Coordinates of C-alpha atoms and ligand atoms in Angstrom, one line a residue:
M1 CA 86.0 -203.4 17.8
Q2 CA 88.4 -203.7 14.9
K3 CA 89.1 -206.0 12.0
E4 CA 92.3 -206.3 9.9
L5 CA 92.0 -206.8 6.2
A6 CA 94.9 -207.1 3.8
Q7 CA 95.0 -203.4 3.0
T8 CA 93.3 -201.7 5.9
T9 CA 92.2 -201.9 9.5
I10 CA 88.5 -201.2 10.0
E11 CA 87.7 -199.7 13.4
L12 CA 84.3 -199.2 14.9
I13 CA 84.2 -196.4 17.5
Q14 CA 81.3 -194.9 19.4
G15 CA 81.5 -191.1 19.5
N16 CA 81.4 -187.7 17.8
I17 CA 83.0 -187.6 14.3
T18 CA 83.9 -183.9 14.6
K19 CA 86.5 -184.9 17.2
A20 CA 88.2 -187.6 15.1
E21 CA 91.9 -187.3 14.7
V22 CA 92.2 -188.6 11.2
D23 CA 93.3 -187.2 7.8
A24 CA 89.7 -186.9 6.6
I25 CA 86.2 -187.3 8.0
V26 CA 83.2 -188.0 5.8
N27 CA 80.1 -185.9 6.0
A28 CA 76.6 -187.3 5.3
A29 CA 75.7 -184.3 3.2
N30 CA 72.8 -183.5 0.9
K31 CA 73.1 -183.2 -2.9
E32 CA 72.7 -179.4 -2.8
L33 CA 75.7 -179.1 -0.4
I34 CA 73.5 -176.9 1.7
G35 CA 73.9 -177.2 5.5
G36 CA 71.5 -179.7 7.1
G37 CA 71.0 -181.0 10.6
G38 CA 72.4 -184.2 12.0
V39 CA 76.1 -184.9 11.4
D40 CA 76.2 -182.2 8.6
G41 CA 75.2 -179.5 11.1
A42 CA 77.7 -180.8 13.6
I43 CA 80.6 -180.8 11.1
R44 CA 79.8 -177.4 9.8
S45 CA 79.5 -175.8 13.2
A46 CA 82.7 -177.4 14.5
G47 CA 84.6 -176.8 11.2
G48 CA 83.5 -173.3 10.7
E49 CA 83.0 -170.9 7.8
A50 CA 85.8 -172.3 5.6
I51 CA 83.8 -175.5 5.1
V52 CA 80.6 -173.6 4.3
Q53 CA 82.4 -171.4 1.8
A54 CA 84.1 -174.3 0.1
C55 CA 80.7 -176.1 -0.3
D56 CA 79.2 -172.9 -1.7
A57 CA 82.0 -172.6 -4.2
I58 CA 81.5 -176.3 -5.4
R59 CA 77.8 -175.7 -5.7
K60 CA 78.4 -172.6 -7.8
R61 CA 80.9 -174.4 -10.0
Q62 CA 79.2 -177.8 -10.5
G63 CA 75.7 -177.5 -9.1
G64 CA 76.2 -179.7 -6.0
C65 CA 77.0 -183.3 -5.3
P66 CA 74.6 -185.8 -7.0
T67 CA 73.4 -188.8 -4.8
G68 CA 76.1 -191.4 -4.6
T69 CA 79.0 -189.1 -5.4
A70 CA 81.5 -187.2 -3.2
V71 CA 83.4 -184.0 -3.1
I72 CA 86.3 -182.9 -0.9
T73 CA 86.9 -179.6 1.1
T74 CA 89.2 -178.3 3.8
G75 CA 88.5 -179.5 7.3
G76 CA 88.5 -175.9 8.5
N77 CA 88.9 -175.8 12.3
L78 CA 88.4 -179.6 12.7
P79 CA 91.3 -181.9 13.7
A80 CA 90.9 -183.6 10.3
K81 CA 92.6 -181.9 7.4
Y82 CA 89.8 -182.7 4.9
V83 CA 86.0 -183.2 4.9
I84 CA 84.7 -185.5 2.2
H85 CA 81.0 -184.7 1.6
T86 CA 78.9 -187.5 0.1
A87 CA 75.2 -187.4 -0.5
G88 CA 73.5 -190.7 0.5
P89 CA 70.3 -192.0 -0.8
V90 CA 66.9 -191.3 0.9
W91 CA 65.4 -194.7 1.8
Q92 CA 62.3 -195.3 -0.3
G93 CA 61.7 -199.0 0.5
G94 CA 64.8 -200.5 -1.0
N95 CA 63.7 -201.0 -4.7
E96 CA 65.0 -197.6 -5.9
G97 CA 68.7 -198.4 -6.2
E98 CA 69.4 -197.3 -2.6
S99 CA 72.0 -200.0 -1.9
D100 CA 73.9 -199.3 -5.1
L101 CA 73.8 -195.6 -4.4
L102 CA 75.0 -196.1 -0.8
A103 CA 77.8 -198.4 -1.9
S104 CA 78.8 -195.7 -4.4
C105 CA 79.0 -193.1 -1.6
Y106 CA 81.6 -195.3 0.2
R107 CA 83.5 -196.1 -3.1
E108 CA 83.7 -192.5 -4.2
S109 CA 84.7 -191.2 -0.8
L110 CA 87.5 -193.7 -0.5
Q111 CA 88.7 -192.9 -4.1
L112 CA 88.8 -189.2 -3.3
A113 CA 90.7 -190.1 -0.1
V114 CA 93.3 -192.0 -2.0
E115 CA 93.7 -189.3 -4.6
N116 CA 94.4 -186.8 -1.7
E117 CA 96.9 -189.1 0.1
V118 CA 94.6 -189.7 3.0
N119 CA 95.8 -192.6 5.1
S120 CA 93.1 -192.4 7.8
I121 CA 89.5 -191.7 7.3
A122 CA 86.4 -191.7 9.5
F123 CA 82.8 -192.3 8.3
P124 CA 79.5 -191.7 10.0
S125 CA 76.6 -194.0 9.3
I126 CA 75.6 -192.4 6.0
S127 CA 71.8 -192.2 5.3
T128 CA 70.6 -193.8 8.5
G129 CA 69.4 -190.6 10.2
V130 CA 67.0 -188.3 8.5
Y131 CA 67.3 -190.2 5.3
G132 CA 65.8 -193.3 6.9
Y133 CA 68.0 -196.1 5.6
P134 CA 67.6 -199.1 7.9
T135 CA 70.8 -199.2 9.9
E136 CA 71.3 -202.9 9.9
K137 CA 71.1 -202.9 6.0
A138 CA 73.3 -199.8 5.7
A139 CA 76.0 -201.3 7.9
Q140 CA 76.1 -204.4 5.7
V141 CA 76.5 -202.3 2.6
A142 CA 79.2 -200.0 4.1
L143 CA 81.3 -202.9 5.3
Q144 CA 80.8 -205.2 2.3
T145 CA 81.8 -202.3 0.0
I146 CA 85.1 -201.8 1.8
H147 CA 85.6 -205.6 1.9
N148 CA 85.1 -205.8 -1.8
L149 CA 87.5 -203.0 -2.6
N150 CA 90.1 -204.6 -0.4
D151 CA 89.7 -208.0 -2.1
S152 CA 89.8 -206.5 -5.6
G153 CA 93.1 -204.8 -4.8
T154 CA 91.7 -201.3 -5.3
K155 CA 93.9 -199.0 -3.2
I156 CA 92.1 -197.8 0.0
P157 CA 93.4 -195.9 3.1
E158 CA 95.2 -198.0 5.7
N159 CA 92.9 -197.0 8.5
I160 CA 89.1 -196.8 8.0
Q161 CA 87.1 -195.8 11.1
F162 CA 83.3 -195.7 11.6
I163 CA 82.4 -193.2 14.3
L164 CA 78.9 -194.1 15.4
F165 CA 76.9 -191.7 17.5
D166 CA 74.5 -193.9 19.4
D167 CA 74.4 -197.4 20.9
A168 CA 71.9 -198.9 18.4
T169 CA 73.9 -197.8 15.4
Y170 CA 77.2 -199.0 16.9
N171 CA 75.6 -202.4 17.7
C172 CA 74.4 -202.7 14.1
Y173 CA 77.9 -202.1 12.8
V174 CA 79.4 -204.5 15.3
K175 CA 77.0 -207.2 14.1
A176 CA 77.8 -206.5 10.4
L177 CA 81.6 -206.5 11.0
S178 CA 81.3 -209.8 12.9
D179 CA 79.3 -211.3 10.0
L180 CA 81.7 -210.1 7.3
Ligands
LIG201 P1 71.5 -188.7 6.7 O1 70.7 -187.5 6.3 O2 72.5 -189.2 5.7 O3 70.5 -189.8 7.2 P2 72.1 -187.8 9.5 O4 73.1 -186.8 9.8 O5 70.6 -187.5 9.7 O6 72.4 -188.2 7.9 O7 72.4 -189.1 10.2 C1 73.5 -190.0 9.9 C2 74.0 -190.6 11.2 O8 75.0 -189.7 11.8 C3 73.0 -191.0 12.3 O9 73.4 -192.3 12.8 C4 73.3 -189.9 13.3 O10 72.9 -190.3 14.6 C5 74.7 -189.7 13.2 N1 75.3 -188.5 13.8 C6 74.7 -187.3 14.1 N2 75.7 -186.5 14.6 C7 76.9 -187.1 14.6 C8 78.2 -186.8 15.0 N3 78.5 -185.6 15.5 N4 79.2 -187.8 14.9 C9 78.9 -189.0 14.3 N5 77.6 -189.3 13.9 C10 76.6 -188.4 14.1

């Protein structure tokens, strides 16, 4: 499924983000930038040592990547030139600023993308795995954040993909994009 906005085309694709042929993929990282499971493990194992070393260097330099922020590294052996690592919030029931932090992950990732002349970017469903964010709510935040940036005239990449691993996640994003 896809939707054209003034500045960008949003595409929903079911699949594995490590295979995405885009300028940058986004990693659902942790704030320590230490390898985890899920999509982080998949990206590090497909991208190789160059990504691990780049994350280690950022951790030594600035202590990591606080929740809601993003950093950029090489894509190593991936088809993508860059990986943008963002630390999503852990779901704690919804009253701990989770939606603002999740929106911030998308805004900061897109800002870093534009700063690095990224025209095409692929996101996974940030925070909805181990971090427990309800997927239906996370999909609304993700798509609404992009919609708001588009409407406010903030520059964003011309192609924004969501690469969603499983049926249930894909279906939540389809519903949220239809409702947008
Ligand atoms: P978080 O810790 O932010 O919750 P997870 O990696 O646990 O991150 O999960 C985020 C989402 O990424 C989940 O929907 C999970 O199914 C999905 N995922 C896992 N591996 C991949 C992959 N290779 N490509 C795309 N999505 C993936």
